[in-house]
mmCIF file of C-alpha atoms in Angstrom:
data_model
loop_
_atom_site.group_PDB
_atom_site.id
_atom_site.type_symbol
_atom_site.label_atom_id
_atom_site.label_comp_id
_atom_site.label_asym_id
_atom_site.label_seq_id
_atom_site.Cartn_x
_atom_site.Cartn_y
_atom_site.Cartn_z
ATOM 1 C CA UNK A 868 51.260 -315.934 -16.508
ATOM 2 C CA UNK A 869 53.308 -312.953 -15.126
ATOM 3 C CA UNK A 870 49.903 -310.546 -15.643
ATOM 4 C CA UNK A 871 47.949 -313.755 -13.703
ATOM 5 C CA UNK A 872 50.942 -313.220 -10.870
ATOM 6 C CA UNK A 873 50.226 -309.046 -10.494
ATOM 7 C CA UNK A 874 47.032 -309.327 -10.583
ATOM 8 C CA UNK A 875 46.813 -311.999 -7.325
ATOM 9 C CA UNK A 876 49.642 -309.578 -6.052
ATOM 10 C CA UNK A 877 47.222 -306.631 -5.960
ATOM 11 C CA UNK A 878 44.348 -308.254 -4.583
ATOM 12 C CA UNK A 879 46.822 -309.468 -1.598
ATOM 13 C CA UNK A 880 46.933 -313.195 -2.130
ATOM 14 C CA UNK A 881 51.015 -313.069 -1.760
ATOM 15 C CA UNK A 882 51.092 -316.669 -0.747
ATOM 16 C CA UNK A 883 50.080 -318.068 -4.111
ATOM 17 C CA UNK A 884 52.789 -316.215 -6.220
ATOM 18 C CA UNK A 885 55.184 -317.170 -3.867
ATOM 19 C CA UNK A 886 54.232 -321.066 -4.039
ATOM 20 C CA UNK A 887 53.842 -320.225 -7.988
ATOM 21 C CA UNK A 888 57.471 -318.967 -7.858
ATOM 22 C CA UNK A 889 59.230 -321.828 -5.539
ATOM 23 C CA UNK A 890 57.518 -324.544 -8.223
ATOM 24 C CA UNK A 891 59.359 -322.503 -10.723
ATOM 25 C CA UNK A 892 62.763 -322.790 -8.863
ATOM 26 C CA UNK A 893 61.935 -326.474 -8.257
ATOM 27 C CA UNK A 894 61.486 -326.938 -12.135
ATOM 28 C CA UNK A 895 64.426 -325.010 -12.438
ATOM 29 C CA UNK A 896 66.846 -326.984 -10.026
ATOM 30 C CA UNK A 897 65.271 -330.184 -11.760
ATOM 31 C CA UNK A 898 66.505 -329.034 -15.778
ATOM 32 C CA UNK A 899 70.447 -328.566 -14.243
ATOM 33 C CA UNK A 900 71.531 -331.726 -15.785
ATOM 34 C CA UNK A 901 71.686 -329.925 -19.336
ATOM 35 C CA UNK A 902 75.018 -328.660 -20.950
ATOM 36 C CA UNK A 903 76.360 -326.234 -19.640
ATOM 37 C CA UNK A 904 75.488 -322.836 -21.310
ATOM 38 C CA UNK A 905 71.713 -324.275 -20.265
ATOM 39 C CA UNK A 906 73.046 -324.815 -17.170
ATOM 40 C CA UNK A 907 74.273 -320.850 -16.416
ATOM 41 C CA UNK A 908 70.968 -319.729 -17.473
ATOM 42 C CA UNK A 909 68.992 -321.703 -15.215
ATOM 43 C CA UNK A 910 70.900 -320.931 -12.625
ATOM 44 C CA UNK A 911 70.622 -317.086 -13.663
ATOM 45 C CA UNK A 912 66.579 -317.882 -13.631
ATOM 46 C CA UNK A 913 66.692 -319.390 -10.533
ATOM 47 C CA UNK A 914 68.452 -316.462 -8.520
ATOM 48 C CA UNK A 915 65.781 -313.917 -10.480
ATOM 49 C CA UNK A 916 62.634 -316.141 -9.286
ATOM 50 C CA UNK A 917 64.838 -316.092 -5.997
ATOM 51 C CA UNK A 918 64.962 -312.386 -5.531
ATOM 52 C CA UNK A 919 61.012 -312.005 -6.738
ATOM 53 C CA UNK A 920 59.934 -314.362 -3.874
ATOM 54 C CA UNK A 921 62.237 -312.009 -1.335
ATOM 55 C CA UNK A 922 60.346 -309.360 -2.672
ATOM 56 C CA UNK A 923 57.023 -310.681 -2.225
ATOM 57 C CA UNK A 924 58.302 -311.771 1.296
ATOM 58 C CA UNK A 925 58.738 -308.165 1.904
ATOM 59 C CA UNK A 926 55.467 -306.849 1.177
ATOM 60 C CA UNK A 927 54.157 -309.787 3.180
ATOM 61 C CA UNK A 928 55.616 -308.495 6.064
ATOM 62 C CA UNK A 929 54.433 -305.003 5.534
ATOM 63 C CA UNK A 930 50.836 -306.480 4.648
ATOM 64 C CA UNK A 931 50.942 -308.676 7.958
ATOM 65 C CA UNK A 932 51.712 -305.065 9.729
ATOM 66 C CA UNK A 933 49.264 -303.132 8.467
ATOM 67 C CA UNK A 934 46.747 -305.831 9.214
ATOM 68 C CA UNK A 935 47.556 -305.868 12.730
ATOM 69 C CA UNK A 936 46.968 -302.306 12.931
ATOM 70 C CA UNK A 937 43.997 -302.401 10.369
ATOM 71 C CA UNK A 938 41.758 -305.679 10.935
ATOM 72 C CA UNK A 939 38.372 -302.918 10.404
ATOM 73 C CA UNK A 940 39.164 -299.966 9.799
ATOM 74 C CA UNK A 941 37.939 -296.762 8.640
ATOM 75 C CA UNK A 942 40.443 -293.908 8.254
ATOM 76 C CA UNK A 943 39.764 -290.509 7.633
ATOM 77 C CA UNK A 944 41.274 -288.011 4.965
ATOM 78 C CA UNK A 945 40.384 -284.429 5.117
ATOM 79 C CA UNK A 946 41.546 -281.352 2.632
ATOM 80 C CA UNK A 947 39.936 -278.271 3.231
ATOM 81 C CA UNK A 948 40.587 -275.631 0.179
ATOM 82 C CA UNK A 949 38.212 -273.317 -3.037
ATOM 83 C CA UNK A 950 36.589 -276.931 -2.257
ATOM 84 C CA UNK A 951 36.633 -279.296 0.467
ATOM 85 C CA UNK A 952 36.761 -283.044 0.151
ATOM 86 C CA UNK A 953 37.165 -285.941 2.918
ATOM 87 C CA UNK A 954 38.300 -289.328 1.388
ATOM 88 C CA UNK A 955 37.511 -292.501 3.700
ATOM 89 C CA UNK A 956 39.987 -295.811 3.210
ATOM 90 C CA UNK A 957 38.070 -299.130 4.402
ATOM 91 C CA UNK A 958 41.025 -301.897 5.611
ATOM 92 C CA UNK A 959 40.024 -305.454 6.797
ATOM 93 C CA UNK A 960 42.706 -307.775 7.678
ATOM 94 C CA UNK A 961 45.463 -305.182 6.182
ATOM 95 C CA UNK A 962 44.187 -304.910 2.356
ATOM 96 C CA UNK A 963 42.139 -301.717 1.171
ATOM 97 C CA UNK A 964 38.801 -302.502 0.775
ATOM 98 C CA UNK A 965 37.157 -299.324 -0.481
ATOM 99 C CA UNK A 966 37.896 -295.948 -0.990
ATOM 100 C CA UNK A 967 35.540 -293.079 -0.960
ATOM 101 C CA UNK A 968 35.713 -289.913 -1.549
ATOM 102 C CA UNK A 969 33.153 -286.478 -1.884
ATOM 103 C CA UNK A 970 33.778 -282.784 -2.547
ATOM 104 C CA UNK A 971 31.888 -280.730 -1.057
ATOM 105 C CA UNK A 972 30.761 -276.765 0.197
ATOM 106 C CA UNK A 973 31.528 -275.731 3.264
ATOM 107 C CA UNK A 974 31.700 -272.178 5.262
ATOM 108 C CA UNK A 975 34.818 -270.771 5.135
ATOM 109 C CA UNK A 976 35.223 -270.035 8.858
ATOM 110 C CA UNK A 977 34.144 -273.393 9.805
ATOM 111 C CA UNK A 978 36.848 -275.118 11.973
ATOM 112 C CA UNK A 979 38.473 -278.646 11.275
ATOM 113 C CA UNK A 980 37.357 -280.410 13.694
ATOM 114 C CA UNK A 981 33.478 -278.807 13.762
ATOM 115 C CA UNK A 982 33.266 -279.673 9.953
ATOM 116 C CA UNK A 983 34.554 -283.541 10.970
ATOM 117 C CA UNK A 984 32.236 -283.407 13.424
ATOM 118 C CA UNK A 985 29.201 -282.717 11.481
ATOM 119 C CA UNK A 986 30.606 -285.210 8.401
ATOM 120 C CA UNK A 987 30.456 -288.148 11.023
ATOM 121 C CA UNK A 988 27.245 -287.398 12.259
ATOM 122 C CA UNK A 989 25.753 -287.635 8.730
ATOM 123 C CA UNK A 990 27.903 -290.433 7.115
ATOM 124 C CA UNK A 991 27.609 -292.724 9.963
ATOM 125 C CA UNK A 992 24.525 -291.751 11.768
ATOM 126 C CA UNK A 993 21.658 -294.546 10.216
ATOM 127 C CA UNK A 994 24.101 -296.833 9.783
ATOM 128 C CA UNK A 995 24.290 -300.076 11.700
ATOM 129 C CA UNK A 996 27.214 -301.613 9.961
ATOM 130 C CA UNK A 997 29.917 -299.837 11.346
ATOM 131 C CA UNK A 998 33.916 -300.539 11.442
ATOM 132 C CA UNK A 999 35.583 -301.294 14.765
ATOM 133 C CA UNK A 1000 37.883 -298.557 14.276
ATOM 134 C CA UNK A 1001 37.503 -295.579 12.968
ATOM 135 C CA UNK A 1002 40.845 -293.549 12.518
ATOM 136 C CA UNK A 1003 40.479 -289.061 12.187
ATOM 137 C CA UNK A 1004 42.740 -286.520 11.406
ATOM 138 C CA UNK A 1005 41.939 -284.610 14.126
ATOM 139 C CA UNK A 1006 40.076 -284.672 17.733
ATOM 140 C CA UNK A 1007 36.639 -283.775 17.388
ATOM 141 C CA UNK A 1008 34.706 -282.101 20.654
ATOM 142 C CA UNK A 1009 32.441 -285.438 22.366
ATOM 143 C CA UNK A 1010 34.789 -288.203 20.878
ATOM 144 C CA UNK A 1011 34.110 -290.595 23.715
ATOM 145 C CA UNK A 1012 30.194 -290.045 23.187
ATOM 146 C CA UNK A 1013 30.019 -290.406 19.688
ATOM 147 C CA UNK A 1014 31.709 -293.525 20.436
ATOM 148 C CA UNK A 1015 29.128 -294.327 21.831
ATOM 149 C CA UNK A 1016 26.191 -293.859 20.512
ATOM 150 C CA UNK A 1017 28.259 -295.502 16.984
ATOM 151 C CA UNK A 1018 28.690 -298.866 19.384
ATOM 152 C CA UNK A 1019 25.067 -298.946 20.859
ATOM 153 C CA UNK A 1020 24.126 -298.601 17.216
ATOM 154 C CA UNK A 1021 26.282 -301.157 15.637
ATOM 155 C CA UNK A 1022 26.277 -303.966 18.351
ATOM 156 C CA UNK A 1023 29.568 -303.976 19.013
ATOM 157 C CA UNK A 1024 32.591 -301.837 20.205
ATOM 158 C CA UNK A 1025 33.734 -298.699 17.993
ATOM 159 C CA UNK A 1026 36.904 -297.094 18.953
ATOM 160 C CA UNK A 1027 37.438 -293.225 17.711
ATOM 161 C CA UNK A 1028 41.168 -292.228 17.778
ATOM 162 C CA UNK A 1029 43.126 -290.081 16.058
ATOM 163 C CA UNK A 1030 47.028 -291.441 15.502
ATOM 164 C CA UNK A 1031 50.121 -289.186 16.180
ATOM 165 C CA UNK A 1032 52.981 -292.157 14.598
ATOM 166 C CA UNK A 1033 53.722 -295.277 13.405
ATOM 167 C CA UNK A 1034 51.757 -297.197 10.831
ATOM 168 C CA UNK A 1035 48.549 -295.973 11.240
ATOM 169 C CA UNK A 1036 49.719 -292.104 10.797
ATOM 170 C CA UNK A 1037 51.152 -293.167 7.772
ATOM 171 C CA UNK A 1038 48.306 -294.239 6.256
ATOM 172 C CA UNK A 1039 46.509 -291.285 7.845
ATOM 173 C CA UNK A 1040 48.672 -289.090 5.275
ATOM 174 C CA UNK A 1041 47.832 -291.488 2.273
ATOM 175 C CA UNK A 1042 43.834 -290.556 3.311
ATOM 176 C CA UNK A 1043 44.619 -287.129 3.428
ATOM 177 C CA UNK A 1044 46.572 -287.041 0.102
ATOM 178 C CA UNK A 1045 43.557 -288.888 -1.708
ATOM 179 C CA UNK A 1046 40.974 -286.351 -0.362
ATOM 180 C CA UNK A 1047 43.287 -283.275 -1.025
ATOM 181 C CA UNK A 1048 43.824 -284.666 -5.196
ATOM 182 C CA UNK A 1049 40.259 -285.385 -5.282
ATOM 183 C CA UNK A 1050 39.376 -281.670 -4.570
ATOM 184 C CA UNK A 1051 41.764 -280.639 -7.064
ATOM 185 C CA UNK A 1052 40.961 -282.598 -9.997
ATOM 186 C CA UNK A 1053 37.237 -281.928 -9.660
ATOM 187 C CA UNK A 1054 38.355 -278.362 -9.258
ATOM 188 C CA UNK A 1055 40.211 -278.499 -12.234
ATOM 189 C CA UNK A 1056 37.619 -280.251 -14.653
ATOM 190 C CA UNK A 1057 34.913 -277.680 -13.431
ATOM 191 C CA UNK A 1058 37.393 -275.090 -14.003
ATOM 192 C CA UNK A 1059 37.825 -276.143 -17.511
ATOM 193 C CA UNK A 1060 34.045 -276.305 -18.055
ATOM 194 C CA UNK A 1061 33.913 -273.176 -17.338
ATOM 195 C CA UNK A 1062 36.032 -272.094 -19.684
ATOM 196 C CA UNK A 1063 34.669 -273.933 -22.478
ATOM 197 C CA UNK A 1064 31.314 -272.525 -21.565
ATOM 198 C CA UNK A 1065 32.595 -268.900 -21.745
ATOM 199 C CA UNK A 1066 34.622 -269.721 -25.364
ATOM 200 C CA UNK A 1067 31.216 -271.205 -26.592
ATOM 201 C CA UNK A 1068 29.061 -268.439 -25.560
ATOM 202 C CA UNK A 1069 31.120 -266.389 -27.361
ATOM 203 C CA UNK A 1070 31.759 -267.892 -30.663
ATOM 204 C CA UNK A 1071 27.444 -268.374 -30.757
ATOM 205 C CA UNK A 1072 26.700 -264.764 -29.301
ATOM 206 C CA UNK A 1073 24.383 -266.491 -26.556
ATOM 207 C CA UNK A 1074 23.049 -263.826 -23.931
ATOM 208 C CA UNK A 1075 24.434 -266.180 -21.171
ATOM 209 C CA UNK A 1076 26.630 -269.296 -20.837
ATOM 210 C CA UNK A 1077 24.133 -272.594 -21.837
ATOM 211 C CA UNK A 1078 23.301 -275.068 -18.723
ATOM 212 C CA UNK A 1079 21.986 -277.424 -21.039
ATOM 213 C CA UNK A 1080 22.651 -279.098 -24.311
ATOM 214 C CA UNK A 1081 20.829 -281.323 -26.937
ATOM 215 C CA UNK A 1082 22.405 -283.105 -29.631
ATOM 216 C CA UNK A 1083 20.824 -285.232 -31.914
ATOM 217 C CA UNK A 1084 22.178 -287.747 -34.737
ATOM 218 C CA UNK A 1085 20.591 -290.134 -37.058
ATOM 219 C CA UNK A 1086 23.149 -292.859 -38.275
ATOM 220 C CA UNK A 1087 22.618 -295.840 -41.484
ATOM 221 C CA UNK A 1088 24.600 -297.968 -42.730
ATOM 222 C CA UNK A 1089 23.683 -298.423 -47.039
ATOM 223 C CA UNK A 1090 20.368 -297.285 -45.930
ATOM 224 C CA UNK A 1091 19.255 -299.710 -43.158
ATOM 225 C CA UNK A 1092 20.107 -300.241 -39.639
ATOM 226 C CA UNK A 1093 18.616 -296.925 -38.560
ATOM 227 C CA UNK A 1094 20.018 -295.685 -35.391
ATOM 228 C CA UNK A 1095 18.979 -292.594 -33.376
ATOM 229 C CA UNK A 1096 21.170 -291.144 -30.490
#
Protein backbone atom coordinates (compact mmCIF):
# COMPACT_ATOMS: atom_id res chain seq x y z
CA UNK A 1 0.00 0.00 0.00
CA UNK A 2 2.81 2.44 1.07
CA UNK A 3 4.76 1.58 -2.55
CA UNK A 4 0.92 2.25 -4.20
CA UNK A 5 1.17 5.80 -2.05
CA UNK A 6 4.97 6.83 -3.64
CA UNK A 7 4.27 5.88 -6.62
CA UNK A 8 0.87 8.35 -7.00
CA UNK A 9 3.29 10.77 -5.05
CA UNK A 10 5.74 10.85 -7.97
CA UNK A 11 3.43 11.09 -10.69
CA UNK A 12 1.89 14.29 -8.72
CA UNK A 13 -1.54 13.05 -7.76
CA UNK A 14 -0.92 14.46 -3.96
CA UNK A 15 -4.61 14.70 -3.39
CA UNK A 16 -5.27 10.98 -3.36
CA UNK A 17 -2.59 10.05 -0.69
CA UNK A 18 -3.74 12.69 1.29
CA UNK A 19 -7.57 11.49 1.18
CA UNK A 20 -5.84 7.83 1.49
CA UNK A 21 -4.15 9.13 4.69
CA UNK A 22 -7.21 11.19 6.44
CA UNK A 23 -9.40 7.66 5.91
CA UNK A 24 -6.56 6.18 7.81
CA UNK A 25 -6.81 8.75 10.72
CA UNK A 26 -10.61 8.35 10.53
CA UNK A 27 -10.16 4.48 11.02
CA UNK A 28 -7.82 5.33 13.52
CA UNK A 29 -9.96 7.83 15.70
CA UNK A 30 -12.82 5.13 15.20
CA UNK A 31 -10.55 1.88 17.02
CA UNK A 32 -9.92 4.43 20.37
CA UNK A 33 -12.41 2.60 22.36
CA UNK A 34 -9.79 -0.35 22.91
CA UNK A 35 -7.70 -0.76 26.20
CA UNK A 36 -5.51 1.31 26.72
CA UNK A 37 -1.96 0.21 25.57
CA UNK A 38 -4.14 -0.06 22.02
CA UNK A 39 -5.23 3.09 22.74
CA UNK A 40 -1.44 4.93 22.96
CA UNK A 41 -0.58 3.32 19.81
CA UNK A 42 -3.31 4.55 17.82
CA UNK A 43 -2.94 7.64 18.94
CA UNK A 44 0.97 7.38 18.14
CA UNK A 45 -0.38 6.22 14.42
CA UNK A 46 -2.58 8.86 14.16
CA UNK A 47 -0.01 11.81 14.83
CA UNK A 48 2.53 9.80 12.20
CA UNK A 49 -0.35 9.68 9.37
CA UNK A 50 -0.80 13.35 10.76
CA UNK A 51 2.66 14.59 10.05
CA UNK A 52 2.76 12.52 6.45
CA UNK A 53 -0.36 14.47 5.28
CA UNK A 54 1.60 17.94 6.47
CA UNK A 55 4.19 16.74 4.42
CA UNK A 56 2.34 16.04 1.41
CA UNK A 57 0.61 19.47 2.09
CA UNK A 58 3.98 20.90 1.67
CA UNK A 59 4.95 19.65 -1.57
CA UNK A 60 1.46 20.60 -2.67
CA UNK A 61 2.19 23.97 -2.15
CA UNK A 62 5.50 23.88 -3.86
CA UNK A 63 3.79 21.82 -6.81
CA UNK A 64 0.88 24.53 -6.99
CA UNK A 65 4.02 27.14 -7.35
CA UNK A 66 5.83 25.72 -9.80
CA UNK A 67 2.70 25.23 -11.83
CA UNK A 68 1.91 28.76 -11.81
CA UNK A 69 5.20 29.53 -13.12
CA UNK A 70 5.31 26.33 -15.39
CA UNK A 71 1.71 25.62 -17.00
CA UNK A 72 4.00 24.83 -20.67
CA UNK A 73 7.09 25.06 -20.37
CA UNK A 74 10.27 24.31 -21.93
CA UNK A 75 13.46 25.17 -20.02
CA UNK A 76 16.78 25.10 -21.21
CA UNK A 77 20.05 23.48 -19.68
CA UNK A 78 23.31 24.13 -21.28
CA UNK A 79 27.04 22.71 -20.24
CA UNK A 80 29.62 23.50 -22.52
CA UNK A 81 32.99 21.32 -21.77
CA UNK A 82 35.66 18.15 -23.80
CA UNK A 83 31.78 17.73 -24.81
CA UNK A 84 28.84 19.83 -24.88
CA UNK A 85 25.35 18.80 -23.95
CA UNK A 86 21.95 20.92 -23.58
CA UNK A 87 19.24 19.07 -21.50
CA UNK A 88 15.52 20.40 -22.12
CA UNK A 89 12.82 19.89 -18.99
CA UNK A 90 9.07 19.85 -20.43
CA UNK A 91 6.54 21.18 -17.31
CA UNK A 92 2.70 21.32 -17.82
CA UNK A 93 0.64 22.36 -14.98
CA UNK A 94 3.89 22.17 -12.54
CA UNK A 95 4.91 18.29 -12.99
CA UNK A 96 7.97 17.30 -15.33
CA UNK A 97 6.83 15.92 -18.28
CA UNK A 98 9.95 14.96 -20.21
CA UNK A 99 13.42 15.36 -20.07
CA UNK A 100 15.83 15.38 -22.89
CA UNK A 101 19.03 15.52 -23.23
CA UNK A 102 22.04 15.25 -26.29
CA UNK A 103 25.83 15.54 -26.28
CA UNK A 104 27.16 16.89 -28.81
CA UNK A 105 30.50 18.60 -30.94
CA UNK A 106 30.84 21.91 -31.07
CA UNK A 107 33.78 24.57 -32.04
CA UNK A 108 35.61 25.53 -29.31
CA UNK A 109 35.45 29.30 -29.86
CA UNK A 110 31.84 29.23 -30.43
CA UNK A 111 30.04 31.62 -27.97
CA UNK A 112 27.07 30.65 -25.57
CA UNK A 113 24.62 32.29 -26.81
CA UNK A 114 25.59 31.70 -30.85
CA UNK A 115 25.66 27.86 -30.06
CA UNK A 116 21.89 28.36 -28.28
CA UNK A 117 21.08 30.12 -31.05
CA UNK A 118 21.79 27.65 -33.68
CA UNK A 119 20.36 24.59 -31.18
CA UNK A 120 16.87 26.42 -31.30
CA UNK A 121 16.83 26.93 -34.79
CA UNK A 122 17.26 23.17 -35.41
CA UNK A 123 15.28 21.61 -32.45
CA UNK A 124 12.34 23.76 -32.89
CA UNK A 125 12.39 24.88 -36.42
CA UNK A 126 9.68 22.11 -38.28
CA UNK A 127 7.94 21.86 -35.40
CA UNK A 128 4.39 23.05 -34.98
CA UNK A 129 3.76 21.84 -31.51
CA UNK A 130 5.51 24.20 -29.57
CA UNK A 131 5.39 25.16 -25.63
CA UNK A 132 4.08 28.57 -24.60
CA UNK A 133 7.16 29.25 -22.84
CA UNK A 134 10.28 28.53 -23.51
CA UNK A 135 12.81 29.37 -20.62
CA UNK A 136 17.15 29.89 -21.79
CA UNK A 137 20.10 30.24 -19.96
CA UNK A 138 21.14 33.00 -21.69
CA UNK A 139 19.93 35.93 -24.23
CA UNK A 140 20.38 34.91 -27.62
CA UNK A 141 20.90 37.85 -30.50
CA UNK A 142 16.96 38.20 -32.37
CA UNK A 143 15.01 36.83 -29.26
CA UNK A 144 11.92 38.85 -30.04
CA UNK A 145 12.02 37.47 -33.79
CA UNK A 146 12.51 34.04 -33.13
CA UNK A 147 9.58 34.54 -31.06
CA UNK A 148 8.10 35.03 -33.67
CA UNK A 149 8.45 33.14 -36.29
CA UNK A 150 8.04 29.99 -33.23
CA UNK A 151 4.29 31.68 -32.66
CA UNK A 152 3.33 32.14 -36.43
CA UNK A 153 4.42 28.53 -36.62
CA UNK A 154 2.67 27.06 -33.71
CA UNK A 155 -0.69 29.05 -33.74
CA UNK A 156 -0.39 30.51 -30.73
CA UNK A 157 1.79 32.84 -28.52
CA UNK A 158 5.51 31.68 -27.57
CA UNK A 159 7.27 33.73 -25.07
CA UNK A 160 11.36 33.48 -25.05
CA UNK A 161 12.83 34.70 -21.70
CA UNK A 162 15.59 34.01 -19.88
CA UNK A 163 14.99 34.20 -15.76
CA UNK A 164 17.42 36.09 -13.39
CA UNK A 165 15.37 34.71 -9.73
CA UNK A 166 12.78 33.13 -8.15
CA UNK A 167 11.30 29.81 -9.10
CA UNK A 168 11.91 29.63 -12.49
CA UNK A 169 15.89 30.30 -12.05
CA UNK A 170 15.83 27.59 -9.82
CA UNK A 171 14.76 25.21 -12.00
CA UNK A 172 16.95 26.86 -14.65
CA UNK A 173 19.99 25.43 -12.46
CA UNK A 174 18.31 21.89 -12.15
CA UNK A 175 18.38 22.04 -16.38
CA UNK A 176 21.75 23.06 -16.33
CA UNK A 177 22.93 20.43 -13.77
CA UNK A 178 21.18 17.57 -15.90
CA UNK A 179 22.91 18.71 -19.16
CA UNK A 180 26.35 19.30 -17.41
CA UNK A 181 26.12 15.21 -15.73
CA UNK A 182 24.94 14.07 -18.98
CA UNK A 183 28.20 15.28 -20.71
CA UNK A 184 30.15 13.74 -18.09
CA UNK A 185 28.88 10.37 -17.85
CA UNK A 186 28.90 9.87 -21.61
CA UNK A 187 32.38 11.27 -21.34
CA UNK A 188 33.25 8.90 -18.89
CA UNK A 189 31.79 5.60 -20.51
CA UNK A 190 33.57 6.59 -23.87
CA UNK A 191 36.55 7.21 -21.89
CA UNK A 192 36.47 3.79 -20.51
CA UNK A 193 35.90 2.28 -23.98
CA UNK A 194 38.71 3.57 -24.88
CA UNK A 195 40.63 2.11 -22.56
CA UNK A 196 39.36 -1.26 -22.90
CA UNK A 197 40.00 -0.96 -26.59
CA UNK A 198 43.70 -0.06 -26.04
CA UNK A 199 44.10 -3.13 -23.16
CA UNK A 200 42.49 -5.46 -25.86
CA UNK A 201 44.58 -4.47 -28.69
CA UNK A 202 47.28 -5.23 -26.74
CA UNK A 203 46.75 -8.49 -25.13
CA UNK A 204 45.69 -9.78 -29.14
CA UNK A 205 48.68 -7.85 -30.88
CA UNK A 206 46.02 -6.20 -33.34
CA UNK A 207 47.74 -3.51 -35.71
CA UNK A 208 45.00 -1.03 -34.51
CA UNK A 209 42.25 -0.80 -31.86
CA UNK A 210 38.97 -3.05 -33.38
CA UNK A 211 35.71 -0.83 -34.36
CA UNK A 212 33.84 -3.84 -34.65
CA UNK A 213 33.14 -7.10 -32.98
CA UNK A 214 31.39 -10.50 -33.72
CA UNK A 215 30.57 -13.01 -31.28
CA UNK A 216 28.87 -16.01 -31.88
CA UNK A 217 27.35 -18.85 -29.49
CA UNK A 218 25.40 -21.94 -30.03
CA UNK A 219 23.46 -22.99 -26.79
CA UNK A 220 21.31 -26.77 -26.02
CA UNK A 221 19.87 -27.88 -23.43
CA UNK A 222 20.36 -32.28 -23.30
CA UNK A 223 20.70 -31.84 -26.93
CA UNK A 224 17.54 -30.00 -28.11
CA UNK A 225 16.28 -26.57 -27.94
CA UNK A 226 18.98 -25.25 -30.26
CA UNK A 227 19.59 -21.64 -29.84
CA UNK A 228 21.91 -19.37 -31.88
CA UNK A 229 22.90 -15.79 -30.69
Amino acid sequence: RRIEQVVLLLTGKLGEVTADLEAEMAQAAEELHFERAAEELRFERAAELRDRIRAIEILSKRQQVIAAHCADTDLWGLYRGGRCCYAILHYEQGQLIYRETRVFAAPANEEEAEMLAALLLQYYGERTALPREILLPCEIEDLDALAQLLTEASGHKVRLAVPQRGEKAELMAMAAQNAREEAERQTTREEREDRTLVLLTRMLGLPEAPRRMEAYDISNTGGSDIVAS
